[in-house]
PDB file of C-alpha atoms in Angstrom:
ATOM      1  CA  ASP A 750     166.734 117.583 111.561  1.00  0.00           C
ATOM      2  CA  ALA A 751     166.787 115.688 114.831  1.00  0.00           C
ATOM      3  CA  ASP A 752     163.550 114.104 116.027  1.00  0.00           C
ATOM      4  CA  VAL A 753     164.231 115.292 119.586  1.00  0.00           C
ATOM      5  CA  THR A 754     165.785 118.698 119.862  1.00  0.00           C
ATOM      6  CA  GLN A 755     167.194 120.220 123.057  1.00  0.00           C
ATOM      7  CA  THR A 756     168.173 123.876 123.575  1.00  0.00           C
ATOM      8  CA  PRO A 757     170.557 125.169 124.618  1.00  0.00           C
ATOM      9  CA  ARG A 758     173.192 122.483 124.103  1.00  0.00           C
ATOM     10  CA  ASN A 759     175.558 124.171 126.483  1.00  0.00           C
ATOM     11  CA  ARG A 760     174.941 126.745 129.244  1.00  0.00           C
ATOM     12  CA  ILE A 761     177.112 128.185 131.899  1.00  0.00           C
ATOM     13  CA  THR A 762     175.305 130.045 134.602  1.00  0.00           C
ATOM     14  CA  LYS A 763     175.743 131.359 138.190  1.00  0.00           C
ATOM     15  CA  THR A 764     174.294 130.179 141.411  1.00  0.00           C
ATOM     16  CA  GLY A 765     170.842 131.606 142.028  1.00  0.00           C
ATOM     17  CA  LYS A 766     169.995 132.203 138.349  1.00  0.00           C
ATOM     18  CA  ARG A 767     166.832 130.843 136.771  1.00  0.00           C
ATOM     19  CA  ILE A 768     167.488 128.523 133.852  1.00  0.00           C
ATOM     20  CA  MET A 769     165.113 126.792 131.341  1.00  0.00           C
ATOM     21  CA  LEU A 770     166.080 123.848 129.224  1.00  0.00           C
ATOM     22  CA  GLU A 771     163.683 123.261 126.254  1.00  0.00           C
ATOM     23  CA  CYS A 772     162.840 120.142 124.400  1.00  0.00           C
ATOM     24  CA  SER A 773     160.775 119.698 121.174  1.00  0.00           C
ATOM     25  CA  GLN A 774     159.945 116.666 119.357  1.00  0.00           C
ATOM     26  CA  THR A 775     158.694 115.739 115.875  1.00  0.00           C
ATOM     27  CA  LYS A 776     157.941 112.114 116.615  1.00  0.00           C
ATOM     28  CA  GLY A 777     154.369 112.674 117.641  1.00  0.00           C
ATOM     29  CA  HIS A 778     154.860 110.830 120.895  1.00  0.00           C
ATOM     30  CA  ASP A 779     152.681 111.453 123.859  1.00  0.00           C
ATOM     31  CA  ARG A 780     155.288 110.708 126.507  1.00  0.00           C
ATOM     32  CA  MET A 781     158.174 113.000 127.338  1.00  0.00           C
ATOM     33  CA  TYR A 782     160.852 112.701 129.924  1.00  0.00           C
ATOM     34  CA  TRP A 783     163.707 114.590 131.486  1.00  0.00           C
ATOM     35  CA  TYR A 784     166.723 112.714 132.767  1.00  0.00           C
ATOM     36  CA  ARG A 785     169.875 113.920 134.416  1.00  0.00           C
ATOM     37  CA  GLN A 786     173.184 112.139 133.814  1.00  0.00           C
ATOM     38  CA  ASP A 787     176.070 112.361 136.290  1.00  0.00           C
ATOM     39  CA  PRO A 788     179.316 110.392 136.072  1.00  0.00           C
ATOM     40  CA  GLY A 789     179.014 107.169 137.923  1.00  0.00           C
ATOM     41  CA  LEU A 790     175.310 107.585 138.682  1.00  0.00           C
ATOM     42  CA  GLY A 791     173.892 106.830 135.215  1.00  0.00           C
ATOM     43  CA  LEU A 792     170.614 108.445 134.167  1.00  0.00           C
ATOM     44  CA  ARG A 793     168.067 109.530 136.878  1.00  0.00           C
ATOM     45  CA  LEU A 794     164.522 110.554 136.091  1.00  0.00           C
ATOM     46  CA  ILE A 795     163.599 114.128 137.028  1.00  0.00           C
ATOM     47  CA  TYR A 796     160.041 114.500 135.578  1.00  0.00           C
ATOM     48  CA  TYR A 797     157.880 112.759 133.039  1.00  0.00           C
ATOM     49  CA  SER A 798     154.703 113.589 131.253  1.00  0.00           C
ATOM     50  CA  PHE A 799     152.240 111.244 129.526  1.00  0.00           C
ATOM     51  CA  ASP A 800     150.266 113.971 127.988  1.00  0.00           C
ATOM     52  CA  VAL A 801     149.725 117.721 128.274  1.00  0.00           C
ATOM     53  CA  LYS A 802     147.673 117.456 131.442  1.00  0.00           C
ATOM     54  CA  ASP A 803     149.621 114.605 133.105  1.00  0.00           C
ATOM     55  CA  ILE A 804     152.944 115.550 134.719  1.00  0.00           C
ATOM     56  CA  ASN A 805     154.704 113.421 137.296  1.00  0.00           C
ATOM     57  CA  LYS A 806     157.751 113.635 139.552  1.00  0.00           C
ATOM     58  CA  GLY A 807     160.547 111.222 138.989  1.00  0.00           C
ATOM     59  CA  GLU A 808     163.199 110.184 141.612  1.00  0.00           C
ATOM     60  CA  ILE A 809     164.999 113.535 141.840  1.00  0.00           C
ATOM     61  CA  SER A 810     162.421 116.289 141.211  1.00  0.00           C
ATOM     62  CA  ASP A 811     163.493 118.629 144.016  1.00  0.00           C
ATOM     63  CA  GLY A 812     164.856 121.845 142.785  1.00  0.00           C
ATOM     64  CA  TYR A 813     163.231 121.430 139.302  1.00  0.00           C
ATOM     65  CA  SER A 814     159.916 122.203 137.619  1.00  0.00           C
ATOM     66  CA  VAL A 815     158.549 121.460 134.226  1.00  0.00           C
ATOM     67  CA  SER A 816     156.015 122.649 131.823  1.00  0.00           C
ATOM     68  CA  ARG A 817     154.321 120.608 129.079  1.00  0.00           C
ATOM     69  CA  GLN A 818     153.291 123.562 126.715  1.00  0.00           C
ATOM     70  CA  ALA A 819     152.143 121.256 123.873  1.00  0.00           C
ATOM     71  CA  GLN A 820     152.340 117.582 122.931  1.00  0.00           C
ATOM     72  CA  ALA A 821     155.638 118.385 121.255  1.00  0.00           C
ATOM     73  CA  LYS A 822     157.198 120.611 123.866  1.00  0.00           C
ATOM     74  CA  PHE A 823     158.459 119.877 127.331  1.00  0.00           C
ATOM     75  CA  SER A 824     160.580 122.374 129.303  1.00  0.00           C
ATOM     76  CA  LEU A 825     162.690 121.954 132.402  1.00  0.00           C
ATOM     77  CA  SER A 826     163.353 124.833 134.809  1.00  0.00           C
ATOM     78  CA  LEU A 827     165.763 125.420 137.499  1.00  0.00           C
ATOM     79  CA  GLU A 828     164.270 128.245 139.505  1.00  0.00           C
ATOM     80  CA  SER A 829     167.374 128.968 141.451  1.00  0.00           C
ATOM     81  CA  ALA A 830     170.329 127.049 140.171  1.00  0.00           C
ATOM     82  CA  ILE A 831     172.889 125.598 142.522  1.00  0.00           C
ATOM     83  CA  PRO A 832     176.368 124.059 141.691  1.00  0.00           C
ATOM     84  CA  ASN A 833     175.235 120.400 142.321  1.00  0.00           C
ATOM     85  CA  GLN A 834     172.792 120.816 139.462  1.00  0.00           C
ATOM     86  CA  THR A 835     175.720 120.899 137.173  1.00  0.00           C
ATOM     87  CA  ALA A 836     175.111 117.877 134.919  1.00  0.00           C
ATOM     88  CA  LEU A 837     174.153 116.591 131.479  1.00  0.00           C
ATOM     89  CA  TYR A 838     170.392 116.741 130.909  1.00  0.00           C
ATOM     90  CA  PHE A 839     168.530 114.621 128.454  1.00  0.00           C
ATOM     91  CA  CYS A 840     165.091 114.861 127.073  1.00  0.00           C
ATOM     92  CA  ALA A 841     163.426 111.663 125.806  1.00  0.00           C
ATOM     93  CA  THR A 842     160.201 110.698 124.172  1.00  0.00           C
ATOM     94  CA  GLY A 843     158.360 107.367 123.909  1.00  0.00           C
ATOM     95  CA  THR A 844     155.167 105.765 122.941  1.00  0.00           C
ATOM     96  CA  GLY A 845     155.044 103.889 126.259  1.00  0.00           C
ATOM     97  CA  LEU A 846     155.545 100.249 127.217  1.00  0.00           C
ATOM     98  CA  ALA A 847     151.821  99.619 126.948  1.00  0.00           C
ATOM     99  CA  GLY A 848     152.250  99.958 123.252  1.00  0.00           C
ATOM    100  CA  ASN A 849     154.835  97.197 123.426  1.00  0.00           C
ATOM    101  CA  THR A 850     157.581  99.304 122.007  1.00  0.00           C
ATOM    102  CA  GLY A 851     159.271 100.685 125.131  1.00  0.00           C
ATOM    103  CA  GLU A 852     161.981 102.453 123.272  1.00  0.00           C
ATOM    104  CA  LEU A 853     162.958 105.975 124.456  1.00  0.00           C
ATOM    105  CA  PHE A 854     164.296 108.409 121.929  1.00  0.00           C
ATOM    106  CA  PHE A 855     166.831 110.768 123.314  1.00  0.00           C
ATOM    107  CA  GLY A 856     167.914 114.254 122.439  1.00  0.00           C
ATOM    108  CA  GLU A 857     171.631 115.109 122.248  1.00  0.00           C
ATOM    109  CA  GLY A 858     171.682 116.493 125.681  1.00  0.00           C
ATOM    110  CA  SER A 859     172.123 119.852 127.341  1.00  0.00           C
ATOM    111  CA  ARG A 860     175.203 120.384 129.358  1.00  0.00           C
ATOM    112  CA  LEU A 861     174.582 122.758 132.311  1.00  0.00           C
ATOM    113  CA  THR A 862     177.351 124.173 134.422  1.00  0.00           C
ATOM    114  CA  VAL A 863     176.428 126.194 137.550  1.00  0.00           C
ATOM    115  CA  LEU A 864     179.280 128.191 139.024  1.00  0.00           C
TER     116      LEU A 864
ATOM    117  CA  ALA B1093     162.715  98.039 144.893  1.00  0.00           C
ATOM    118  CA  GLN B1094     163.354  98.311 141.215  1.00  0.00           C
ATOM    119  CA  SER B1095     167.116  98.619 140.255  1.00  0.00           C
ATOM    120  CA  VAL B1096     169.640  97.858 137.736  1.00  0.00           C
ATOM    121  CA  THR B1097     173.251  96.984 138.561  1.00  0.00           C
ATOM    122  CA  GLN B1098     176.114  97.130 135.997  1.00  0.00           C
ATOM    123  CA  PRO B1099     179.051  95.885 137.967  1.00  0.00           C
ATOM    124  CA  ASP B1100     181.707  96.925 135.632  1.00  0.00           C
ATOM    125  CA  ILE B1101     182.390 100.637 135.479  1.00  0.00           C
ATOM    126  CA  HIS B1102     185.080 100.480 132.839  1.00  0.00           C
ATOM    127  CA  ILE B1103     186.152  97.647 130.524  1.00  0.00           C
ATOM    128  CA  THR B1104     188.984  97.708 128.019  1.00  0.00           C
ATOM    129  CA  VAL B1105     189.315  95.198 125.231  1.00  0.00           C
ATOM    130  CA  SER B1106     191.404  94.835 122.131  1.00  0.00           C
ATOM    131  CA  GLU B1107     189.794  95.312 118.700  1.00  0.00           C
ATOM    132  CA  GLY B1108     188.630  91.969 117.481  1.00  0.00           C
ATOM    133  CA  ALA B1109     188.182  90.490 120.833  1.00  0.00           C
ATOM    134  CA  SER B1110     184.912  89.344 122.194  1.00  0.00           C
ATOM    135  CA  LEU B1111     182.872  91.413 124.574  1.00  0.00           C
ATOM    136  CA  GLU B1112     180.439  90.787 127.437  1.00  0.00           C
ATOM    137  CA  LEU B1113     178.818  93.532 129.537  1.00  0.00           C
ATOM    138  CA  ARG B1114     177.073  92.508 132.657  1.00  0.00           C
ATOM    139  CA  CYS B1115     173.649  93.670 133.743  1.00  0.00           C
ATOM    140  CA  ASN B1116     171.653  92.470 136.752  1.00  0.00           C
ATOM    141  CA  TYR B1117     168.198  93.735 137.569  1.00  0.00           C
ATOM    142  CA  SER B1118     165.730  93.747 140.463  1.00  0.00           C
ATOM    143  CA  TYR B1119     162.143  94.034 139.430  1.00  0.00           C
ATOM    144  CA  GLY B1120     158.977  92.785 141.039  1.00  0.00           C
ATOM    145  CA  ALA B1121     157.091  91.836 137.859  1.00  0.00           C
ATOM    146  CA  THR B1122     157.916  90.697 134.388  1.00  0.00           C
ATOM    147  CA  PRO B1123     160.629  93.017 133.275  1.00  0.00           C
ATOM    148  CA  TYR B1124     161.145  94.753 129.993  1.00  0.00           C
ATOM    149  CA  LEU B1125     164.848  95.043 129.405  1.00  0.00           C
ATOM    150  CA  PHE B1126     166.931  97.361 127.269  1.00  0.00           C
ATOM    151  CA  TRP B1127     170.480  98.180 126.276  1.00  0.00           C
ATOM    152  CA  TYR B1128     171.395 101.600 125.164  1.00  0.00           C
ATOM    153  CA  VAL B1129     174.686 103.092 123.794  1.00  0.00           C
ATOM    154  CA  GLN B1130     176.019 106.608 124.184  1.00  0.00           C
ATOM    155  CA  SER B1131     178.701 107.688 122.005  1.00  0.00           C
ATOM    156  CA  PRO B1132     180.767 110.712 123.120  1.00  0.00           C
ATOM    157  CA  GLY B1133     178.842 113.880 122.783  1.00  0.00           C
ATOM    158  CA  GLN B1134     175.635 112.145 121.697  1.00  0.00           C
ATOM    159  CA  GLY B1135     172.361 111.011 123.186  1.00  0.00           C
ATOM    160  CA  LEU B1136     171.444 107.474 123.855  1.00  0.00           C
ATOM    161  CA  GLN B1137     170.633 105.019 121.147  1.00  0.00           C
ATOM    162  CA  LEU B1138     168.751 101.769 121.574  1.00  0.00           C
ATOM    163  CA  LEU B1139     170.850  98.691 120.849  1.00  0.00           C
ATOM    164  CA  LEU B1140     168.199  96.025 121.612  1.00  0.00           C
ATOM    165  CA  LYS B1141     165.356  95.208 123.882  1.00  0.00           C
ATOM    166  CA  TYR B1142     163.577  92.196 125.420  1.00  0.00           C
ATOM    167  CA  PHE B1143     159.879  91.989 126.189  1.00  0.00           C
ATOM    168  CA  SER B1144     158.985  88.276 125.805  1.00  0.00           C
ATOM    169  CA  GLY B1145     159.641  85.195 123.755  1.00  0.00           C
ATOM    170  CA  ASP B1146     163.125  84.014 122.694  1.00  0.00           C
ATOM    171  CA  THR B1147     165.508  84.926 125.525  1.00  0.00           C
ATOM    172  CA  LEU B1148     168.385  85.564 123.078  1.00  0.00           C
ATOM    173  CA  VAL B1149     167.714  88.927 121.301  1.00  0.00           C
ATOM    174  CA  GLN B1150     169.576  90.420 118.447  1.00  0.00           C
ATOM    175  CA  GLY B1151     170.245  94.150 118.103  1.00  0.00           C
ATOM    176  CA  ILE B1152     171.973  96.644 115.921  1.00  0.00           C
ATOM    177  CA  LYS B1153     175.717  96.803 115.309  1.00  0.00           C
ATOM    178  CA  GLY B1154     176.124  92.991 115.847  1.00  0.00           C
ATOM    179  CA  PHE B1155     175.163  93.092 119.462  1.00  0.00           C
ATOM    180  CA  GLU B1156     173.063  90.438 121.222  1.00  0.00           C
ATOM    181  CA  ALA B1157     171.922  89.888 124.805  1.00  0.00           C
ATOM    182  CA  GLU B1158     170.462  86.960 126.655  1.00  0.00           C
ATOM    183  CA  PHE B1159     167.748  87.159 129.318  1.00  0.00           C
ATOM    184  CA  LYS B1160     168.247  84.785 132.110  1.00  0.00           C
ATOM    185  CA  ARG B1161     165.372  84.915 134.546  1.00  0.00           C
ATOM    186  CA  SER B1162     166.904  82.649 137.064  1.00  0.00           C
ATOM    187  CA  GLN B1163     169.944  84.833 137.373  1.00  0.00           C
ATOM    188  CA  SER B1164     168.122  88.202 136.996  1.00  0.00           C
ATOM    189  CA  SER B1165     170.544  89.036 134.224  1.00  0.00           C
ATOM    190  CA  PHE B1166     170.576  90.553 130.749  1.00  0.00           C
ATOM    191  CA  ASN B1167     174.172  90.535 129.620  1.00  0.00           C
ATOM    192  CA  LEU B1168     175.231  92.186 126.414  1.00  0.00           C
ATOM    193  CA  ARG B1169     177.528  90.436 124.022  1.00  0.00           C
ATOM    194  CA  LYS B1170     179.589  90.939 120.821  1.00  0.00           C
ATOM    195  CA  PRO B1171     181.786  88.304 119.258  1.00  0.00           C
ATOM    196  CA  SER B1172     184.253  90.805 117.709  1.00  0.00           C
ATOM    197  CA  VAL B1173     184.573  94.360 118.936  1.00  0.00           C
ATOM    198  CA  HIS B1174     185.381  97.263 116.501  1.00  0.00           C
ATOM    199  CA  TRP B1175     187.084 100.420 117.497  1.00  0.00           C
ATOM    200  CA  SER B1176     183.915 102.255 116.717  1.00  0.00           C
ATOM    201  CA  ASP B1177     182.160 100.413 119.590  1.00  0.00           C
ATOM    202  CA  ALA B1178     183.965 102.547 122.216  1.00  0.00           C
ATOM    203  CA  ALA B1179     181.209 104.207 124.064  1.00  0.00           C
ATOM    204  CA  GLU B1180     179.239 103.997 127.263  1.00  0.00           C
ATOM    205  CA  TYR B1181     176.635 101.314 127.556  1.00  0.00           C
ATOM    206  CA  PHE B1182     173.513 101.487 129.781  1.00  0.00           C
ATOM    207  CA  CYS B1183     171.275  98.648 130.761  1.00  0.00           C
ATOM    208  CA  ALA B1184     167.678  99.656 131.744  1.00  0.00           C
ATOM    209  CA  VAL B1185     164.613  97.893 133.061  1.00  0.00           C
ATOM    210  CA  GLY B1186     160.943  98.861 132.693  1.00  0.00           C
ATOM    211  CA  GLY B1187     157.614  97.433 133.076  1.00  0.00           C
ATOM    212  CA  ASN B1188     153.988  98.460 133.506  1.00  0.00           C
ATOM    213  CA  THR B1189     154.922 101.756 135.157  1.00  0.00           C
ATOM    214  CA  ASP B1190     156.037 103.095 131.800  1.00  0.00           C
ATOM    215  CA  LYS B1191     159.263 104.467 133.282  1.00  0.00           C
ATOM    216  CA  LEU B1192     162.746 103.146 132.624  1.00  0.00           C
ATOM    217  CA  ILE B1193     165.337 102.696 135.374  1.00  0.00           C
ATOM    218  CA  PHE B1194     168.860 102.831 134.152  1.00  0.00           C
ATOM    219  CA  GLY B1195     172.041 101.334 135.416  1.00  0.00           C
ATOM    220  CA  THR B1196     175.152 103.421 136.139  1.00  0.00           C
ATOM    221  CA  GLY B1197     176.798 102.486 132.778  1.00  0.00           C
ATOM    222  CA  THR B1198     179.840 100.717 131.679  1.00  0.00           C
ATOM    223  CA  ARG B1199     182.484 102.638 129.612  1.00  0.00           C
ATOM    224  CA  LEU B1200     184.072 100.546 126.900  1.00  0.00           C
ATOM    225  CA  GLN B1201     187.537 101.350 125.715  1.00  0.00           C
ATOM    226  CA  VAL B1202     188.892  99.592 122.539  1.00  0.00           C
ATOM    227  CA  PHE B1203     192.556  99.276 121.806  1.00  0.00           C
ATOM    228  CA  PRO B1204     193.821  98.709 118.287  1.00  0.00           C
TER     229      PRO B1204
END
């Protein structure tokens, strides 16, 4: 089983619909992240969480919200999806740079298409 | 502002040829530098990282990278490319903010 699991892997939805992307991890990491990948733009940070009570906006948080239900679960919601939110979304976990590791562990991605 | 630039969007090499992928960063403090690889349909996997010490770091799959502070660069190299190296490569920079900033990626195509 994967250490970082994202569901669904693929979703097609319509403009205005609410969508939730879920992420769970078995690595025991405190830190969890949601990134968005678009061709030519690389990965951009949407939200990140350092523990259950610590949630922070990234560089492109508008139109998104998150919930850290437990240490192992971090969900990303699109309250009213729009076509320019069509992208590949990645969840990642990490122990943090302060622990001198710095590595992020990525899920396999959730491809979202908004029609 | 913190940023990462990967000037090459797409690189094509022949199998067995050497490879160098360029990465330049802008960061106000001591940077932590990373290279990740994304194979088609997969998530990102760490190739190597630099925190301190020896400026030439070795990674998995035969890759290495050299940190050059004077040039704000962290270029990725491999002496002999294999067809399985075809993927997208991302450079990233982090520091005491515990967030990684990624470059836009370089897509590597390998011809037999």
